[in-house]
């Protein structure tokens, strides 16, 4: 990338190097501390997503100091995996700093290579919850890559997975499920794709090869899953994978009381439709959870999220990076009322996720 202020012949300018500075003069209200003690309900503090296999956060006491500075009371760590790795996460976070962290487990999808996997996955979840995991994280590979023993793509509403959701329901443990991805990742990465710059940087984020209609099929499968398991609490990550269509999200929240959504990594989407987003969150204030998916967590990124939720500032950057990573636009704040902020920041997470300070851990039958 060209450094700012480097003289460049505009005839040779590439889009990536075009970084216009808004001429707008608008009010700015930076928010460095959340107005209410917040729970970041979607984050990653483990080892499986890091480049070098080391902890995402090398120094936990420094993280705690940052959390205190930002008024982030607790973080949900979605990286628990299972077995020894779960133990390592629980030791490092949940047990060492009670009330400050809640670690979710995963299941080992390698099990789906042999028949009867539903029961084996359910057993694994039972063990992980008994060990101290506070919920189950299901990643987007369910529906985008995981296959059954015959090599057929496994979708979230596959009935063979029912034992898993049943165990979560019995334990009162929520399932945080990431289904699909931004709508544009399913379209061809061509000159009309609004996330083209991002897809050029990360070609493996494109799912255009799965064919037209797969995005819609995934959203149907998510709805089928939530509808078929009313006793299971589902937190559908990233505004249920449908932040580009808040009417759809509103319909799902209206239809299924066991469905919740987090706003992680979707400030850019919500902030470019601030009136509709405000309306949705106020209408379903008990069903929306604050989360960032920014790892390692930083004060700068937290401040952007707080400003977005709390202020009515207009036309500001949704990320620290230039050019903005998810598309070339700016956002406006929601200016949510205090009672709504209290629920979204923490009340909903505290009600759904054990170990965050207000109720005891999940009980097993
Ligand atoms: Zn995530």
Coordinates of C-alpha atoms and ligand atoms in Angstrom, one line a residue:
X1 CA 0.0 0.0 0.0
X2 CA 1.1 3.6 -0.8
X3 CA 1.9 5.6 2.4
X4 CA -0.4 8.6 2.8
X5 CA 1.0 11.8 1.4
X6 CA 3.3 10.0 -1.0
X7 CA 2.9 11.8 -4.4
X8 CA 1.4 9.5 -6.9
X9 CA 0.3 9.9 -10.5
X10 CA -3.5 9.5 -10.2
X11 CA -3.5 7.9 -13.6
X12 CA -1.7 4.9 -12.0
X13 CA -3.7 5.0 -8.8
X14 CA -5.1 1.6 -7.7
X15 CA -8.3 1.5 -5.9
X16 CA -6.6 0.0 -2.8
X17 CA -4.4 3.1 -2.6
X18 CA -7.3 5.6 -3.0
X19 CA -8.0 6.7 0.6
X20 CA -10.3 9.8 0.4
X21 CA -10.6 11.8 3.5
X22 CA -14.2 13.0 4.2
X23 CA -14.6 16.7 4.0
X24 CA -17.6 16.5 6.4
X25 CA -17.4 18.3 9.6
X26 CA -19.6 16.4 12.0
X27 CA -19.8 16.0 15.8
X28 CA -17.6 13.4 17.3
X29 CA -18.3 11.7 20.6
X30 CA -15.6 9.2 21.3
X31 CA -16.6 6.5 23.9
X32 CA -13.7 4.7 25.5
X33 CA -15.7 3.0 28.2
X34 CA -19.0 1.2 27.7
X35 CA -21.9 3.0 29.4
X36 CA -22.8 -0.3 31.2
X37 CA -20.5 -3.1 32.3
X38 CA -20.3 -5.1 29.1
X39 CA -19.9 -8.8 28.2
X40 CA -18.1 -9.4 24.9
X41 CA -20.2 -12.4 24.0
X42 CA -18.2 -13.4 20.9
X43 CA -14.4 -13.5 21.1
X44 CA -11.5 -15.8 20.6
X45 CA -8.8 -16.2 23.3
X46 CA -7.6 -19.7 22.6
X47 CA -4.9 -21.2 20.4
X48 CA -6.6 -23.0 17.5
X49 CA -7.1 -19.8 15.4
X50 CA -3.6 -18.3 15.9
X51 CA -1.0 -18.4 13.2
X52 CA 1.7 -19.9 15.5
X53 CA -0.5 -22.1 17.6
X54 CA 0.2 -19.9 20.7
X55 CA -2.4 -18.1 22.8
X56 CA -4.2 -15.3 20.9
X57 CA -3.7 -13.2 24.1
X58 CA -0.1 -13.7 25.4
X59 CA -0.6 -11.7 28.6
X60 CA -4.0 -12.3 30.4
X61 CA -3.4 -9.7 33.2
X62 CA -2.8 -7.1 30.5
X63 CA -6.1 -8.1 28.9
X64 CA -7.8 -7.8 32.2
X65 CA -6.4 -4.2 32.6
X66 CA -7.7 -3.4 29.1
X67 CA -11.1 -4.9 30.0
X68 CA -11.3 -2.8 33.1
X69 CA -10.3 0.3 31.2
X70 CA -13.1 -0.3 28.6
X71 CA -15.7 -1.4 31.2
X72 CA -15.8 -4.9 29.6
X73 CA -16.7 -7.0 32.6
X74 CA -16.4 -10.4 30.9
X75 CA -15.4 -12.1 27.6
X76 CA -16.9 -15.2 26.1
X77 CA -14.0 -17.3 24.7
X78 CA -15.3 -19.4 21.9
X79 CA -12.1 -21.5 21.5
X80 CA -12.5 -24.2 24.1
X81 CA -12.3 -27.2 21.7
X82 CA -12.5 -30.3 23.8
X83 CA -10.4 -32.6 26.0
X84 CA -7.0 -31.3 26.9
X85 CA -7.4 -28.1 25.0
X86 CA -10.6 -27.3 26.8
X87 CA -8.9 -28.0 30.1
X88 CA -6.1 -25.6 29.1
X89 CA -8.6 -22.8 28.2
X90 CA -10.6 -23.3 31.4
X91 CA -7.4 -23.2 33.5
X92 CA -6.0 -20.1 31.9
X93 CA -9.3 -18.1 31.9
X94 CA -12.5 -19.3 33.6
X95 CA -11.0 -20.9 36.7
X96 CA -8.2 -18.4 37.3
X97 CA -10.5 -15.4 36.9
X98 CA -14.1 -16.4 37.9
X99 CA -16.8 -14.3 36.4
X100 CA -14.5 -12.6 33.9
X101 CA -14.4 -15.4 31.2
X102 CA -16.8 -18.0 30.0
X103 CA -15.3 -20.6 27.6
X104 CA -17.4 -22.5 25.1
X105 CA -16.4 -25.9 23.8
X106 CA -16.5 -27.4 20.3
X107 CA -17.1 -30.9 19.1
X108 CA -14.7 -32.9 17.0
X109 CA -16.3 -33.0 13.5
X110 CA -14.0 -35.7 12.4
X111 CA -16.6 -37.9 14.0
X112 CA -19.0 -37.4 11.1
X113 CA -16.8 -39.6 8.9
X114 CA -18.5 -42.7 10.5
X115 CA -22.2 -43.4 11.0
X116 CA -23.8 -42.9 14.4
X117 CA -21.9 -39.6 14.9
X118 CA -24.8 -37.8 16.5
X119 CA -24.6 -39.8 19.7
X120 CA -20.8 -39.6 19.8
X121 CA -20.9 -35.8 19.4
X122 CA -23.5 -35.6 22.1
X123 CA -21.3 -37.6 24.5
X124 CA -18.4 -35.3 23.8
X125 CA -20.6 -32.2 24.5
X126 CA -21.8 -33.9 27.8
X127 CA -18.2 -34.4 28.9
X128 CA -17.1 -30.8 28.0
X129 CA -20.1 -29.2 29.8
X130 CA -19.3 -31.4 32.9
X131 CA -15.7 -30.2 32.7
X132 CA -16.9 -26.5 32.8
X133 CA -17.6 -25.4 29.3
X134 CA -20.4 -22.8 29.4
X135 CA -21.8 -23.5 26.0
X136 CA -21.2 -25.0 22.5
X137 CA -19.7 -23.1 19.6
X138 CA -20.5 -24.3 16.2
X139 CA -18.5 -22.8 13.4
X140 CA -19.5 -22.0 9.8
X141 CA -17.9 -25.2 8.5
X142 CA -21.2 -26.8 9.3
X143 CA -23.0 -26.1 6.1
X144 CA -19.9 -24.9 4.2
X145 CA -17.5 -27.9 4.3
X146 CA -18.3 -30.6 6.8
X147 CA -19.4 -33.9 5.2
X148 CA -21.0 -37.1 6.4
X149 CA -19.6 -40.6 5.9
X150 CA -20.7 -40.6 2.3
X151 CA -19.0 -37.3 1.5
X152 CA -22.3 -35.4 1.4
X153 CA -22.3 -31.8 2.7
X154 CA -23.8 -31.7 6.2
X155 CA -26.2 -28.8 6.9
X156 CA -27.2 -27.3 10.3
X157 CA -30.7 -28.8 10.1
X158 CA -29.5 -32.4 9.6
X159 CA -31.5 -34.6 11.9
X160 CA -28.6 -36.8 12.7
X161 CA -27.2 -33.9 14.8
X162 CA -30.3 -33.8 17.0
X163 CA -28.7 -35.6 20.0
X164 CA -26.2 -32.7 20.2
X165 CA -28.9 -30.0 20.5
X166 CA -30.7 -32.2 23.0
X167 CA -27.8 -32.3 25.4
X168 CA -27.4 -28.5 25.2
X169 CA -31.1 -28.1 26.0
X170 CA -30.9 -30.5 28.9
X171 CA -27.9 -28.7 30.4
X172 CA -29.3 -25.3 29.8
X173 CA -26.2 -24.4 27.8
X174 CA -26.5 -22.1 24.8
X175 CA -25.3 -23.0 21.3
X176 CA -23.5 -20.1 19.6
X177 CA -23.8 -21.0 15.9
X178 CA -22.1 -19.2 13.0
X179 CA -24.0 -20.0 9.8
X180 CA -23.2 -18.7 6.4
X181 CA -21.1 -15.6 5.9
X182 CA -21.6 -12.1 4.3
X183 CA -24.1 -12.4 1.4
X184 CA -21.5 -11.2 -1.1
X185 CA -19.1 -14.1 -0.3
X186 CA -21.6 -16.3 -2.1
X187 CA -21.6 -14.2 -5.2
X188 CA -18.9 -14.2 -7.9
X189 CA -15.9 -12.1 -7.0
X190 CA -16.4 -9.8 -9.9
X191 CA -16.6 -6.0 -10.5
X192 CA -20.1 -5.9 -9.0
X193 CA -19.2 -7.6 -5.7
X194 CA -19.4 -5.1 -2.8
X195 CA -16.7 -7.1 -0.8
X196 CA -14.4 -7.6 -3.8
X197 CA -11.3 -6.0 -2.1
X198 CA -11.8 -8.3 0.9
X199 CA -12.2 -11.3 -1.3
X200 CA -9.1 -10.4 -3.3
X201 CA -7.1 -10.3 0.0
X202 CA -8.7 -13.6 1.2
X203 CA -9.7 -15.7 -1.8
X204 CA -10.5 -18.6 0.5
X205 CA -13.4 -16.6 1.9
X206 CA -15.4 -16.9 -1.3
X207 CA -18.1 -19.6 -1.4
X208 CA -19.2 -18.8 -4.9
X209 CA -18.2 -22.3 -5.9
X210 CA -21.0 -23.8 -3.8
X211 CA -23.4 -22.4 -6.4
X212 CA -26.3 -20.0 -6.5
X213 CA -28.9 -20.5 -3.8
X214 CA -26.5 -22.0 -1.2
X215 CA -26.7 -18.9 1.0
X216 CA -30.5 -19.1 1.0
X217 CA -30.3 -22.8 1.7
X218 CA -28.0 -22.1 4.7
X219 CA -30.4 -19.6 6.2
X220 CA -33.3 -22.0 5.7
X221 CA -31.2 -24.7 7.5
X222 CA -30.6 -22.4 10.4
X223 CA -34.3 -21.6 10.7
X224 CA -35.1 -25.3 10.4
X225 CA -32.6 -26.1 13.2
X226 CA -34.0 -23.4 15.5
X227 CA -37.6 -24.4 14.8
X228 CA -37.0 -28.1 15.3
X229 CA -35.3 -27.6 18.7
X230 CA -37.4 -25.2 20.7
X231 CA -35.9 -26.2 24.0
X232 CA -32.3 -25.3 22.8
X233 CA -31.1 -21.8 23.1
X234 CA -29.3 -20.7 19.9
X235 CA -27.2 -17.5 19.6
X236 CA -26.9 -17.0 15.9
X237 CA -23.6 -15.3 15.4
X238 CA -23.1 -12.2 13.2
X239 CA -26.8 -11.2 13.2
X240 CA -27.8 -14.7 12.1
X241 CA -25.6 -14.4 9.0
X242 CA -28.2 -12.0 7.6
X243 CA -27.1 -8.5 8.6
X244 CA -27.8 -7.4 5.1
X245 CA -31.4 -8.3 5.4
X246 CA -32.8 -7.1 8.8
X247 CA -36.4 -7.8 7.8
X248 CA -35.4 -11.5 7.6
X249 CA -33.7 -11.3 11.0
X250 CA -36.8 -9.6 12.5
X251 CA -39.0 -12.3 11.1
X252 CA -36.8 -15.0 12.7
X253 CA -36.6 -13.3 16.0
X254 CA -40.4 -12.8 16.0
X255 CA -41.0 -16.5 15.2
X256 CA -38.6 -18.3 17.5
X257 CA -38.3 -17.3 21.1
X258 CA -35.2 -19.6 21.5
X259 CA -33.3 -17.6 18.9
X260 CA -30.8 -14.8 19.9
X261 CA -28.3 -13.0 17.7
X262 CA -24.9 -11.3 18.3
X263 CA -23.7 -8.3 16.5
X264 CA -20.0 -9.5 16.3
X265 CA -18.1 -8.4 13.2
X266 CA -21.3 -6.8 11.8
X267 CA -21.0 -3.1 12.9
X268 CA -20.2 -2.2 9.3
X269 CA -23.4 -3.8 8.1
X270 CA -25.6 -2.5 10.9
X271 CA -24.1 1.0 10.8
X272 CA -24.9 1.6 7.1
X273 CA -28.6 1.1 7.9
X274 CA -28.7 2.7 11.3
X275 CA -32.4 3.5 11.4
X276 CA -33.5 -0.1 10.5
X277 CA -30.8 -1.5 12.9
X278 CA -32.0 0.8 15.7
X279 CA -35.6 -0.3 15.2
X280 CA -34.7 -4.0 15.2
X281 CA -32.6 -3.9 18.3
X282 CA -35.1 -1.8 20.3
X283 CA -37.9 -4.1 19.2
X284 CA -35.9 -7.2 20.2
X285 CA -33.8 -5.8 22.9
X286 CA -33.8 -9.0 24.9
X287 CA -32.6 -11.0 22.0
X288 CA -29.4 -9.2 20.9
X289 CA -26.0 -9.7 22.4
X290 CA -23.0 -7.4 22.2
X291 CA -19.9 -9.1 20.8
X292 CA -16.9 -8.1 18.7
X293 CA -15.1 -11.0 17.2
X294 CA -12.0 -8.8 17.3
X295 CA -9.1 -10.8 18.5
X296 CA -6.9 -10.1 20.3
X297 CA -9.3 -7.5 21.8
X298 CA -8.1 -3.9 21.6
X299 CA -9.2 -0.7 23.2
X300 CA -9.4 1.0 19.8
X301 CA -11.8 -1.5 18.4
X302 CA -13.9 -1.5 21.6
X303 CA -14.2 2.2 21.4
X304 CA -15.6 2.0 17.8
X305 CA -18.3 -0.5 19.0
X306 CA -19.3 1.6 21.9
X307 CA -19.5 4.7 19.8
X308 CA -21.6 2.8 17.3
X309 CA -24.1 1.5 19.9
X310 CA -24.3 4.6 22.2
X311 CA -23.9 7.8 20.1
X312 CA -25.7 9.3 17.1
X313 CA -22.5 10.3 15.5
X314 CA -22.6 10.1 11.7
X315 CA -20.2 8.9 9.0
X316 CA -17.3 7.5 11.0
X317 CA -15.0 4.6 10.4
X318 CA -16.2 1.2 11.5
X319 CA -12.6 -0.2 11.8
X320 CA -9.1 1.0 12.5
X321 CA -7.8 -0.4 9.2
X322 CA -7.5 1.6 5.9
X323 CA -8.9 0.9 3.5
X324 CA -11.9 -0.3 5.6
X325 CA -11.8 -4.1 5.5
X326 CA -15.4 -5.0 4.8
X327 CA -16.3 -2.5 2.2
X328 CA -15.9 1.2 1.3
X329 CA -18.4 2.9 3.4
X330 CA -18.7 4.6 6.8
X331 CA -21.2 4.1 9.5
X332 CA -23.6 6.1 11.7
X333 CA -24.2 5.4 15.4
X334 CA -27.5 3.9 16.8
X335 CA -27.8 6.0 19.9
X336 CA -29.6 3.2 21.7
X337 CA -31.5 4.1 24.9
X338 CA -30.0 3.1 28.3
X339 CA -32.3 0.2 29.1
X340 CA -31.6 -1.3 25.7
X341 CA -27.9 -0.8 26.0
X342 CA -27.9 -2.5 29.4
X343 CA -29.6 -5.6 28.0
X344 CA -27.5 -5.8 24.8
X345 CA -24.2 -5.1 26.6
X346 CA -24.6 -7.6 29.4
X347 CA -28.1 -8.5 30.6
X348 CA -28.9 -10.9 27.8
X349 CA -25.5 -12.6 28.0
X350 CA -25.8 -12.9 31.8
X351 CA -29.2 -14.5 31.5
X352 CA -28.2 -17.0 28.9
X353 CA -24.6 -17.9 29.8
X354 CA -23.7 -19.4 33.1
X355 CA -20.6 -18.3 34.9
X356 CA -20.9 -14.6 34.1
X357 CA -21.6 -13.8 37.7
X358 CA -25.4 -14.0 38.2
X359 CA -26.2 -17.7 38.2
X360 CA -24.6 -21.1 38.8
X361 CA -23.1 -23.3 36.1
X362 CA -25.1 -25.6 33.9
X363 CA -26.6 -28.7 35.6
X364 CA -26.4 -32.1 34.0
X365 CA -29.2 -34.7 34.1
Ligands
LIG1 ZN1 -15.8 -15.6 15.7

